[in-house]
Amino acid sequence: MDVYSELAERLLQVEAELRAMQLWELDSPPAEAMASIEPFALDQLRFSQWLQFVFLPRMNLMIETESPLPASCSIAPMAEECFKAESINGAAMVAHLAAIDGLLTQN
């Protein structure tokens, strides 16, 4: 399986886990929140919102256009800290994100 296909599968797992955790939202955040320049947009979005509305769309666009992928990725530690702060059991999500980190960092 090529890296784009594997990444697409991993992104589907992240979406499924957001839904299973009941963190999937139907409405997008306001445009000003989406324009944040802070890492993970934490000044405007919850981490789960950043995953859904920023990370997943950007990564899916990279896959669709076969754009160069990031040379490294370290999202899992941030997920772990955010879920801990929100008292959310995010172990499965952290595992999915760690797999993405590993996939992108090795390429």
PDB file of N, CA and C in Angstrom:
ATOM      1  N   MET A   1       0.857  -1.177   0.000  1.00  0.00           N
ATOM      2  CA  MET A   1       0.000   0.000   0.000  1.00  0.00           C
ATOM      3  C   MET A   1       0.900   1.236   0.000  1.00  0.00           C
ATOM      4  N   ASP A   2       0.594   2.193  -0.870  1.00  0.00           N
ATOM      5  CA  ASP A   2       1.424   3.399  -0.895  1.00  0.00           C
ATOM      6  C   ASP A   2       1.052   4.312   0.277  1.00  0.00           C
ATOM      7  N   VAL A   3       1.913   5.288   0.534  1.00  0.00           N
ATOM      8  CA  VAL A   3       1.748   6.145   1.695  1.00  0.00           C
ATOM      9  C   VAL A   3       0.442   6.939   1.645  1.00  0.00           C
ATOM     10  N   TYR A   4       0.012   7.372   0.467  1.00  0.00           N
ATOM     11  CA  TYR A   4      -1.242   8.125   0.354  1.00  0.00           C
ATOM     12  C   TYR A   4      -2.440   7.248   0.720  1.00  0.00           C
ATOM     13  N   SER A   5      -2.443   6.020   0.263  1.00  0.00           N
ATOM     14  CA  SER A   5      -3.544   5.103   0.585  1.00  0.00           C
ATOM     15  C   SER A   5      -3.576   4.786   2.070  1.00  0.00           C
ATOM     16  N   GLU A   6      -2.405   4.540   2.627  1.00  0.00           N
ATOM     17  CA  GLU A   6      -2.346   4.233   4.054  1.00  0.00           C
ATOM     18  C   GLU A   6      -2.773   5.438   4.890  1.00  0.00           C
ATOM     19  N   LEU A   7      -2.333   6.608   4.486  1.00  0.00           N
ATOM     20  CA  LEU A   7      -2.739   7.818   5.205  1.00  0.00           C
ATOM     21  C   LEU A   7      -4.246   8.022   5.105  1.00  0.00           C
ATOM     22  N   ALA A   8      -4.827   7.794   3.942  1.00  0.00           N
ATOM     23  CA  ALA A   8      -6.278   7.933   3.769  1.00  0.00           C
ATOM     24  C   ALA A   8      -7.019   7.003   4.724  1.00  0.00           C
ATOM     25  N   GLU A   9      -6.538   5.775   4.861  1.00  0.00           N
ATOM     26  CA  GLU A   9      -7.155   4.817   5.798  1.00  0.00           C
ATOM     27  C   GLU A   9      -7.057   5.325   7.229  1.00  0.00           C
ATOM     28  N   ARG A  10      -5.899   5.839   7.579  1.00  0.00           N
ATOM     29  CA  ARG A  10      -5.689   6.351   8.940  1.00  0.00           C
ATOM     30  C   ARG A  10      -6.597   7.548   9.221  1.00  0.00           C
ATOM     31  N   LEU A  11      -6.777   8.408   8.235  1.00  0.00           N
ATOM     32  CA  LEU A  11      -7.648   9.567   8.417  1.00  0.00           C
ATOM     33  C   LEU A  11      -9.105   9.139   8.606  1.00  0.00           C
ATOM     34  N   LEU A  12      -9.504   8.100   7.905  1.00  0.00           N
ATOM     35  CA  LEU A  12     -10.860   7.562   8.108  1.00  0.00           C
ATOM     36  C   LEU A  12     -11.023   7.037   9.534  1.00  0.00           C
ATOM     37  N   GLN A  13      -9.974   6.453  10.075  1.00  0.00           N
ATOM     38  CA  GLN A  13     -10.021   5.968  11.456  1.00  0.00           C
ATOM     39  C   GLN A  13     -10.168   7.132  12.438  1.00  0.00           C
ATOM     40  N   VAL A  14      -9.474   8.231  12.156  1.00  0.00           N
ATOM     41  CA  VAL A  14      -9.592   9.407  13.016  1.00  0.00           C
ATOM     42  C   VAL A  14     -11.027   9.940  12.977  1.00  0.00           C
ATOM     43  N   GLU A  15     -11.593  10.033  11.781  1.00  0.00           N
ATOM     44  CA  GLU A  15     -12.976  10.493  11.674  1.00  0.00           C
ATOM     45  C   GLU A  15     -13.925   9.560  12.420  1.00  0.00           C
ATOM     46  N   ALA A  16     -13.761   8.273  12.228  1.00  0.00           N
ATOM     47  CA  ALA A  16     -14.627   7.304  12.903  1.00  0.00           C
ATOM     48  C   ALA A  16     -14.497   7.417  14.422  1.00  0.00           C
ATOM     49  N   GLU A  17     -13.290   7.632  14.893  1.00  0.00           N
ATOM     50  CA  GLU A  17     -13.083   7.758  16.340  1.00  0.00           C
ATOM     51  C   GLU A  17     -13.691   9.051  16.873  1.00  0.00           C
ATOM     52  N   LEU A  18     -13.573  10.145  16.133  1.00  0.00           N
ATOM     53  CA  LEU A  18     -14.242  11.386  16.560  1.00  0.00           C
ATOM     54  C   LEU A  18     -15.743  11.162  16.692  1.00  0.00           C
ATOM     55  N   ARG A  19     -16.298  10.429  15.748  1.00  0.00           N
ATOM     56  CA  ARG A  19     -17.735  10.128  15.806  1.00  0.00           C
ATOM     57  C   ARG A  19     -18.056   9.231  17.005  1.00  0.00           C
ATOM     58  N   ALA A  20     -17.235   8.201  17.217  1.00  0.00           N
ATOM     59  CA  ALA A  20     -17.456   7.277  18.336  1.00  0.00           C
ATOM     60  C   ALA A  20     -17.342   7.999  19.679  1.00  0.00           C
ATOM     61  N   MET A  21     -16.457   8.986  19.735  1.00  0.00           N
ATOM     62  CA  MET A  21     -16.274   9.762  20.962  1.00  0.00           C
ATOM     63  C   MET A  21     -17.345  10.836  21.119  1.00  0.00           C
ATOM     64  N   GLN A  22     -18.226  10.928  20.137  1.00  0.00           N
ATOM     65  CA  GLN A  22     -19.286  11.931  20.093  1.00  0.00           C
ATOM     66  C   GLN A  22     -18.724  13.355  20.099  1.00  0.00           C
ATOM     67  N   LEU A  23     -17.612  13.520  19.373  1.00  0.00           N
ATOM     68  CA  LEU A  23     -16.984  14.831  19.240  1.00  0.00           C
ATOM     69  C   LEU A  23     -17.145  15.399  17.842  1.00  0.00           C
ATOM     70  N   TRP A  24     -17.766  14.619  16.937  1.00  0.00           N
ATOM     71  CA  TRP A  24     -17.976  15.076  15.560  1.00  0.00           C
ATOM     72  C   TRP A  24     -19.058  16.149  15.574  1.00  0.00           C
ATOM     73  N   GLU A  25     -18.802  17.266  14.914  1.00  0.00           N
ATOM     74  CA  GLU A  25     -19.749  18.373  14.902  1.00  0.00           C
ATOM     75  C   GLU A  25     -20.340  18.549  13.507  1.00  0.00           C
ATOM     76  N   LEU A  26     -21.586  18.949  13.465  1.00  0.00           N
ATOM     77  CA  LEU A  26     -22.262  19.160  12.192  1.00  0.00           C
ATOM     78  C   LEU A  26     -21.997  20.549  11.624  1.00  0.00           C
ATOM     79  N   ASP A  27     -21.777  21.514  12.502  1.00  0.00           N
ATOM     80  CA  ASP A  27     -21.580  22.897  12.057  1.00  0.00           C
ATOM     81  C   ASP A  27     -20.111  23.294  12.192  1.00  0.00           C
ATOM     82  N   SER A  28     -19.624  23.958  11.153  1.00  0.00           N
ATOM     83  CA  SER A  28     -18.247  24.463  11.180  1.00  0.00           C
ATOM     84  C   SER A  28     -18.134  25.623  12.159  1.00  0.00           C
ATOM     85  N   PRO A  29     -16.967  25.781  12.755  1.00  0.00           N
ATOM     86  CA  PRO A  29     -16.743  26.961  13.606  1.00  0.00           C
ATOM     87  C   PRO A  29     -16.791  28.227  12.740  1.00  0.00           C
ATOM     88  N   PRO A  30     -16.952  29.391  13.361  1.00  0.00           N
ATOM     89  CA  PRO A  30     -16.976  30.638  12.597  1.00  0.00           C
ATOM     90  C   PRO A  30     -15.660  30.860  11.847  1.00  0.00           C
ATOM     91  N   ALA A  31     -15.731  31.619  10.783  1.00  0.00           N
ATOM     92  CA  ALA A  31     -14.562  31.876   9.930  1.00  0.00           C
ATOM     93  C   ALA A  31     -13.398  32.456  10.721  1.00  0.00           C
ATOM     94  N   GLU A  32     -13.682  33.341  11.669  1.00  0.00           N
ATOM     95  CA  GLU A  32     -12.588  33.935  12.447  1.00  0.00           C
ATOM     96  C   GLU A  32     -11.857  32.897  13.288  1.00  0.00           C
ATOM     97  N   ALA A  33     -12.563  31.898  13.767  1.00  0.00           N
ATOM     98  CA  ALA A  33     -11.918  30.818  14.522  1.00  0.00           C
ATOM     99  C   ALA A  33     -11.032  29.984  13.607  1.00  0.00           C
ATOM    100  N   MET A  34     -11.481  29.787  12.393  1.00  0.00           N
ATOM    101  CA  MET A  34     -10.723  28.988  11.433  1.00  0.00           C
ATOM    102  C   MET A  34      -9.479  29.729  10.934  1.00  0.00           C
ATOM    103  N   ALA A  35      -9.447  31.039  11.110  1.00  0.00           N
ATOM    104  CA  ALA A  35      -8.317  31.844  10.635  1.00  0.00           C
ATOM    105  C   ALA A  35      -7.187  31.924  11.663  1.00  0.00           C
ATOM    106  N   SER A  36      -7.317  31.258  12.773  1.00  0.00           N
ATOM    107  CA  SER A  36      -6.286  31.294  13.814  1.00  0.00           C
ATOM    108  C   SER A  36      -4.930  30.872  13.255  1.00  0.00           C
ATOM    109  N   ILE A  37      -3.892  31.529  13.739  1.00  0.00           N
ATOM    110  CA  ILE A  37      -2.537  31.165  13.321  1.00  0.00           C
ATOM    111  C   ILE A  37      -1.775  30.462  14.448  1.00  0.00           C
ATOM    112  N   GLU A  38      -2.434  30.264  15.567  1.00  0.00           N
ATOM    113  CA  GLU A  38      -1.813  29.565  16.693  1.00  0.00           C
ATOM    114  C   GLU A  38      -1.694  28.077  16.390  1.00  0.00           C
ATOM    115  N   PRO A  39      -0.681  27.404  16.945  1.00  0.00           N
ATOM    116  CA  PRO A  39      -0.583  25.958  16.744  1.00  0.00           C
ATOM    117  C   PRO A  39      -1.882  25.264  17.182  1.00  0.00           C
ATOM    118  N   PHE A  40      -2.369  24.400  16.316  1.00  0.00           N
ATOM    119  CA  PHE A  40      -3.597  23.645  16.555  1.00  0.00           C
ATOM    120  C   PHE A  40      -4.810  24.561  16.776  1.00  0.00           C
ATOM    121  N   ALA A  41      -4.659  25.840  16.470  1.00  0.00           N
ATOM    122  CA  ALA A  41      -5.731  26.837  16.646  1.00  0.00           C
ATOM    123  C   ALA A  41      -6.333  26.788  18.044  1.00  0.00           C
ATOM    124  N   LEU A  42      -5.501  26.460  19.024  1.00  0.00           N
ATOM    125  CA  LEU A  42      -6.009  26.285  20.384  1.00  0.00           C
ATOM    126  C   LEU A  42      -6.559  27.554  21.016  1.00  0.00           C
ATOM    127  N   ASP A  43      -6.253  28.704  20.440  1.00  0.00           N
ATOM    128  CA  ASP A  43      -6.826  29.930  20.965  1.00  0.00           C
ATOM    129  C   ASP A  43      -8.286  30.096  20.545  1.00  0.00           C
ATOM    130  N   GLN A  44      -8.706  29.331  19.518  1.00  0.00           N
ATOM    131  CA  GLN A  44     -10.054  29.485  18.980  1.00  0.00           C
ATOM    132  C   GLN A  44     -10.867  28.190  18.941  1.00  0.00           C
ATOM    133  N   LEU A  45     -10.194  27.042  18.862  1.00  0.00           N
ATOM    134  CA  LEU A  45     -10.878  25.761  18.673  1.00  0.00           C
ATOM    135  C   LEU A  45     -10.486  24.750  19.747  1.00  0.00           C
ATOM    136  N   ARG A  46     -11.386  23.837  20.026  1.00  0.00           N
ATOM    137  CA  ARG A  46     -11.006  22.661  20.817  1.00  0.00           C
ATOM    138  C   ARG A  46     -10.177  21.766  19.900  1.00  0.00           C
ATOM    139  N   PHE A  47      -9.342  20.929  20.478  1.00  0.00           N
ATOM    140  CA  PHE A  47      -8.480  20.063  19.681  1.00  0.00           C
ATOM    141  C   PHE A  47      -9.300  19.197  18.729  1.00  0.00           C
ATOM    142  N   SER A  48     -10.423  18.672  19.197  1.00  0.00           N
ATOM    143  CA  SER A  48     -11.265  17.827  18.338  1.00  0.00           C
ATOM    144  C   SER A  48     -11.800  18.623  17.144  1.00  0.00           C
ATOM    145  N   GLN A  49     -12.100  19.898  17.346  1.00  0.00           N
ATOM    146  CA  GLN A  49     -12.543  20.744  16.237  1.00  0.00           C
ATOM    147  C   GLN A  49     -11.404  20.956  15.244  1.00  0.00           C
ATOM    148  N   TRP A  50     -10.204  21.167  15.756  1.00  0.00           N
ATOM    149  CA  TRP A  50      -9.052  21.339  14.871  1.00  0.00           C
ATOM    150  C   TRP A  50      -8.851  20.086  14.020  1.00  0.00           C
ATOM    151  N   LEU A  51      -8.972  18.918  14.662  1.00  0.00           N
ATOM    152  CA  LEU A  51      -8.839  17.671  13.900  1.00  0.00           C
ATOM    153  C   LEU A  51      -9.870  17.616  12.777  1.00  0.00           C
ATOM    154  N   GLN A  52     -11.121  17.882  13.112  1.00  0.00           N
ATOM    155  CA  GLN A  52     -12.209  17.747  12.144  1.00  0.00           C
ATOM    156  C   GLN A  52     -12.174  18.806  11.055  1.00  0.00           C
ATOM    157  N   PHE A  53     -11.955  20.038  11.434  1.00  0.00           N
ATOM    158  CA  PHE A  53     -12.140  21.130  10.476  1.00  0.00           C
ATOM    159  C   PHE A  53     -10.853  21.665   9.854  1.00  0.00           C
ATOM    160  N   VAL A  54      -9.705  21.307  10.399  1.00  0.00           N
ATOM    161  CA  VAL A  54      -8.432  21.773   9.847  1.00  0.00           C
ATOM    162  C   VAL A  54      -7.583  20.593   9.380  1.00  0.00           C
ATOM    163  N   PHE A  55      -7.238  19.718  10.298  1.00  0.00           N
ATOM    164  CA  PHE A  55      -6.311  18.624   9.972  1.00  0.00           C
ATOM    165  C   PHE A  55      -6.861  17.667   8.916  1.00  0.00           C
ATOM    166  N   LEU A  56      -8.046  17.121   9.145  1.00  0.00           N
ATOM    167  CA  LEU A  56      -8.596  16.151   8.187  1.00  0.00           C
ATOM    168  C   LEU A  56      -8.757  16.755   6.785  1.00  0.00           C
ATOM    169  N   PRO A  57      -9.361  17.940   6.644  1.00  0.00           N
ATOM    170  CA  PRO A  57      -9.492  18.494   5.286  1.00  0.00           C
ATOM    171  C   PRO A  57      -8.139  18.769   4.614  1.00  0.00           C
ATOM    172  N   ARG A  58      -7.182  19.300   5.365  1.00  0.00           N
ATOM    173  CA  ARG A  58      -5.871  19.592   4.766  1.00  0.00           C
ATOM    174  C   ARG A  58      -5.166  18.324   4.318  1.00  0.00           C
ATOM    175  N   MET A  59      -5.191  17.312   5.158  1.00  0.00           N
ATOM    176  CA  MET A  59      -4.514  16.060   4.805  1.00  0.00           C
ATOM    177  C   MET A  59      -5.229  15.377   3.645  1.00  0.00           C
ATOM    178  N   ASN A  60      -6.544  15.404   3.642  1.00  0.00           N
ATOM    179  CA  ASN A  60      -7.280  14.799   2.530  1.00  0.00           C
ATOM    180  C   ASN A  60      -6.998  15.525   1.215  1.00  0.00           C
ATOM    181  N   LEU A  61      -6.857  16.840   1.263  1.00  0.00           N
ATOM    182  CA  LEU A  61      -6.510  17.593   0.061  1.00  0.00           C
ATOM    183  C   LEU A  61      -5.118  17.194  -0.439  1.00  0.00           C
ATOM    184  N   MET A  62      -4.187  17.017   0.473  1.00  0.00           N
ATOM    185  CA  MET A  62      -2.837  16.590   0.082  1.00  0.00           C
ATOM    186  C   MET A  62      -2.883  15.222  -0.595  1.00  0.00           C
ATOM    187  N   ILE A  63      -3.732  14.349  -0.085  1.00  0.00           N
ATOM    188  CA  ILE A  63      -3.865  13.012  -0.672  1.00  0.00           C
ATOM    189  C   ILE A  63      -4.470  13.127  -2.069  1.00  0.00           C
ATOM    190  N   GLU A  64      -5.561  13.876  -2.181  1.00  0.00           N
ATOM    191  CA  GLU A  64      -6.262  14.010  -3.472  1.00  0.00           C
ATOM    192  C   GLU A  64      -5.366  14.599  -4.557  1.00  0.00           C
ATOM    193  N   THR A  65      -4.531  15.554  -4.174  1.00  0.00           N
ATOM    194  CA  THR A  65      -3.671  16.221  -5.151  1.00  0.00           C
ATOM    195  C   THR A  65      -2.273  15.607  -5.219  1.00  0.00           C
ATOM    196  N   GLU A  66      -2.069  14.577  -4.403  1.00  0.00           N
ATOM    197  CA  GLU A  66      -0.757  13.918  -4.295  1.00  0.00           C
ATOM    198  C   GLU A  66       0.351  14.940  -4.043  1.00  0.00           C
ATOM    199  N   SER A  67       0.029  15.902  -3.186  1.00  0.00           N
ATOM    200  CA  SER A  67       1.001  16.919  -2.787  1.00  0.00           C
ATOM    201  C   SER A  67       2.037  16.288  -1.866  1.00  0.00           C
ATOM    202  N   PRO A  68       3.207  16.899  -1.785  1.00  0.00           N
ATOM    203  CA  PRO A  68       4.197  16.382  -0.840  1.00  0.00           C
ATOM    204  C   PRO A  68       3.632  16.407   0.581  1.00  0.00           C
ATOM    205  N   LEU A  69       3.864  15.346   1.293  1.00  0.00           N
ATOM    206  CA  LEU A  69       3.373  15.237   2.668  1.00  0.00           C
ATOM    207  C   LEU A  69       4.399  15.824   3.624  1.00  0.00           C
ATOM    208  N   PRO A  70       3.964  16.222   4.814  1.00  0.00           N
ATOM    209  CA  PRO A  70       4.924  16.742   5.793  1.00  0.00           C
ATOM    210  C   PRO A  70       6.033  15.724   6.062  1.00  0.00           C
ATOM    211  N   ALA A  71       7.236  16.221   6.301  1.00  0.00           N
ATOM    212  CA  ALA A  71       8.378  15.342   6.562  1.00  0.00           C
ATOM    213  C   ALA A  71       8.346  14.769   7.969  1.00  0.00           C
ATOM    214  N   SER A  72       7.616  15.425   8.850  1.00  0.00           N
ATOM    215  CA  SER A  72       7.465  14.908  10.209  1.00  0.00           C
ATOM    216  C   SER A  72       6.118  15.367  10.753  1.00  0.00           C
ATOM    217  N   CYS A  73       5.683  14.675  11.770  1.00  0.00           N
ATOM    218  CA  CYS A  73       4.378  14.964  12.353  1.00  0.00           C
ATOM    219  C   CYS A  73       4.418  14.531  13.810  1.00  0.00           C
ATOM    220  N   SER A  74       3.829  15.324  14.677  1.00  0.00           N
ATOM    221  CA  SER A  74       3.807  14.992  16.098  1.00  0.00           C
ATOM    222  C   SER A  74       2.511  15.505  16.722  1.00  0.00           C
ATOM    223  N   ILE A  75       1.425  14.881  16.308  1.00  0.00           N
ATOM    224  CA  ILE A  75       0.109  15.294  16.782  1.00  0.00           C
ATOM    225  C   ILE A  75      -0.330  14.505  18.019  1.00  0.00           C
ATOM    226  N   ALA A  76       0.072  13.251  18.114  1.00  0.00           N
ATOM    227  CA  ALA A  76      -0.373  12.396  19.220  1.00  0.00           C
ATOM    228  C   ALA A  76      -0.079  12.990  20.597  1.00  0.00           C
ATOM    229  N   PRO A  77       1.122  13.537  20.854  1.00  0.00           N
ATOM    230  CA  PRO A  77       1.361  14.106  22.185  1.00  0.00           C
ATOM    231  C   PRO A  77       0.412  15.265  22.511  1.00  0.00           C
ATOM    232  N   MET A  78       0.097  16.068  21.509  1.00  0.00           N
ATOM    233  CA  MET A  78      -0.840  17.170  21.731  1.00  0.00           C
ATOM    234  C   MET A  78      -2.227  16.629  22.050  1.00  0.00           C
ATOM    235  N   ALA A  79      -2.630  15.605  21.317  1.00  0.00           N
ATOM    236  CA  ALA A  79      -3.934  14.985  21.573  1.00  0.00           C
ATOM    237  C   ALA A  79      -4.007  14.462  23.002  1.00  0.00           C
ATOM    238  N   GLU A  80      -2.949  13.803  23.408  1.00  0.00           N
ATOM    239  CA  GLU A  80      -2.916  13.239  24.763  1.00  0.00           C
ATOM    240  C   GLU A  80      -3.097  14.330  25.820  1.00  0.00           C
ATOM    241  N   GLU A  81      -2.382  15.435  25.658  1.00  0.00           N
ATOM    242  CA  GLU A  81      -2.483  16.540  26.615  1.00  0.00           C
ATOM    243  C   GLU A  81      -3.866  17.189  26.585  1.00  0.00           C
ATOM    244  N   CYS A  82      -4.396  17.420  25.413  1.00  0.00           N
ATOM    245  CA  CYS A  82      -5.711  18.065  25.295  1.00  0.00           C
ATOM    246  C   CYS A  82      -6.817  17.192  25.873  1.00  0.00           C
ATOM    247  N   PHE A  83      -6.796  15.913  25.558  1.00  0.00           N
ATOM    248  CA  PHE A  83      -7.838  15.032  26.079  1.00  0.00           C
ATOM    249  C   PHE A  83      -7.723  14.889  27.592  1.00  0.00           C
ATOM    250  N   LYS A  84      -6.504  14.866  28.099  1.00  0.00           N
ATOM    251  CA  LYS A  84      -6.304  14.790  29.545  1.00  0.00           C
ATOM    252  C   LYS A  84      -6.877  16.035  30.211  1.00  0.00           C
ATOM    253  N   ALA A  85      -6.615  17.200  29.633  1.00  0.00           N
ATOM    254  CA  ALA A  85      -7.107  18.458  30.194  1.00  0.00           C
ATOM    255  C   ALA A  85      -8.630  18.534  30.170  1.00  0.00           C
ATOM    256  N   GLU A  86      -9.248  17.889  29.179  1.00  0.00           N
ATOM    257  CA  GLU A  86     -10.707  17.901  29.057  1.00  0.00           C
ATOM    258  C   GLU A  86     -11.343  16.673  29.716  1.00  0.00           C
ATOM    259  N   SER A  87     -10.545  15.869  30.391  1.00  0.00           N
ATOM    260  CA  SER A  87     -11.023  14.634  31.042  1.00  0.00           C
ATOM    261  C   SER A  87     -11.770  13.727  30.072  1.00  0.00           C
ATOM    262  N   ILE A  88     -11.198  13.564  28.878  1.00  0.00           N
ATOM    263  CA  ILE A  88     -11.772  12.711  27.845  1.00  0.00           C
ATOM    264  C   ILE A  88     -10.867  11.492  27.685  1.00  0.00           C
ATOM    265  N   ASN A  89     -11.464  10.312  27.629  1.00  0.00           N
ATOM    266  CA  ASN A  89     -10.678   9.112  27.361  1.00  0.00           C
ATOM    267  C   ASN A  89     -10.378   9.077  25.867  1.00  0.00           C
ATOM    268  N   GLY A  90      -9.184   9.491  25.522  1.00  0.00           N
ATOM    269  CA  GLY A  90      -8.810   9.587  24.122  1.00  0.00           C
ATOM    270  C   GLY A  90      -7.741   8.597  23.707  1.00  0.00           C
ATOM    271  N   ALA A  91      -7.598   7.506  24.451  1.00  0.00           N
ATOM    272  CA  ALA A  91      -6.517   6.551  24.173  1.00  0.00           C
ATOM    273  C   ALA A  91      -6.557   6.013  22.746  1.00  0.00           C
ATOM    274  N   ALA A  92      -7.735   5.670  22.255  1.00  0.00           N
ATOM    275  CA  ALA A  92      -7.840   5.132  20.893  1.00  0.00           C
ATOM    276  C   ALA A  92      -7.473   6.201  19.867  1.00  0.00           C
ATOM    277  N   MET A  93      -7.919   7.430  20.095  1.00  0.00           N
ATOM    278  CA  MET A  93      -7.592   8.515  19.177  1.00  0.00           C
ATOM    279  C   MET A  93      -6.092   8.783  19.183  1.00  0.00           C
ATOM    280  N   VAL A  94      -5.502   8.800  20.341  1.00  0.00           N
ATOM    281  CA  VAL A  94      -4.056   9.025  20.442  1.00  0.00           C
ATOM    282  C   VAL A  94      -3.317   7.935  19.665  1.00  0.00           C
ATOM    283  N   ALA A  95      -3.782   6.709  19.748  1.00  0.00           N
ATOM    284  CA  ALA A  95      -3.151   5.604  19.011  1.00  0.00           C
ATOM    285  C   ALA A  95      -3.266   5.822  17.499  1.00  0.00           C
ATOM    286  N   HIS A  96      -4.430   6.258  17.036  1.00  0.00           N
ATOM    287  CA  HIS A  96      -4.605   6.537  15.599  1.00  0.00           C
ATOM    288  C   HIS A  96      -3.669   7.662  15.153  1.00  0.00           C
ATOM    289  N   LEU A  97      -3.588   8.701  15.959  1.00  0.00           N
ATOM    290  CA  LEU A  97      -2.740   9.833  15.602  1.00  0.00           C
ATOM    291  C   LEU A  97      -1.256   9.474  15.680  1.00  0.00           C
ATOM    292  N   ALA A  98      -0.897   8.620  16.631  1.00  0.00           N
ATOM    293  CA  ALA A  98       0.495   8.157  16.718  1.00  0.00           C
ATOM    294  C   ALA A  98       0.868   7.373  15.462  1.00  0.00           C
ATOM    295  N   ALA A  99      -0.074   6.601  14.930  1.00  0.00           N
ATOM    296  CA  ALA A  99       0.178   5.857  13.691  1.00  0.00           C
ATOM    297  C   ALA A  99       0.403   6.827  12.528  1.00  0.00           C
ATOM    298  N   ILE A 100      -0.359   7.905  12.481  1.00  0.00           N
ATOM    299  CA  ILE A 100      -0.166   8.922  11.442  1.00  0.00           C
ATOM    300  C   ILE A 100       1.188   9.609  11.637  1.00  0.00           C
ATOM    301  N   ASP A 101       1.513   9.942  12.874  1.00  0.00           N
ATOM    302  CA  ASP A 101       2.819  10.546  13.158  1.00  0.00           C
ATOM    303  C   ASP A 101       3.933   9.660  12.632  1.00  0.00           C
ATOM    304  N   GLY A 102       3.846   8.373  12.940  1.00  0.00           N
ATOM    305  CA  GLY A 102       4.870   7.430  12.499  1.00  0.00           C
ATOM    306  C   GLY A 102       4.944   7.297  10.987  1.00  0.00           C
ATOM    307  N   LEU A 103       3.802   7.248  10.363  1.00  0.00           N
ATOM    308  CA  LEU A 103       3.747   7.120   8.909  1.00  0.00           C
ATOM    309  C   LEU A 103       4.397   8.320   8.225  1.00  0.00           C
ATOM    310  N   LEU A 104       4.062   9.518   8.684  1.00  0.00           N
ATOM    311  CA  LEU A 104       4.584  10.721   8.051  1.00  0.00           C
ATOM    312  C   LEU A 104       6.039  10.973   8.403  1.00  0.00           C
ATOM    313  N   THR A 105       6.445  10.634   9.601  1.00  0.00           N
ATOM    314  CA  THR A 105       7.800  10.904  10.042  1.00  0.00           C
ATOM    315  C   THR A 105       8.811   9.980   9.376  1.00  0.00           C
ATOM    316  N   GLN A 106       8.383   8.778   9.003  1.00  0.00           N
ATOM    317  CA  GLN A 106       9.326   7.850   8.378  1.00  0.00           C
ATOM    318  C   GLN A 106       9.526   8.108   6.898  1.00  0.00           C
ATOM    319  N   ASN A 107       8.680   8.940   6.295  1.00  0.00           N
ATOM    320  CA  ASN A 107       8.806   9.192   4.845  1.00  0.00           C
ATOM    321  C   ASN A 107       9.600  10.440   4.547  1.00  0.00           C
TER     322      ASN A 107
END
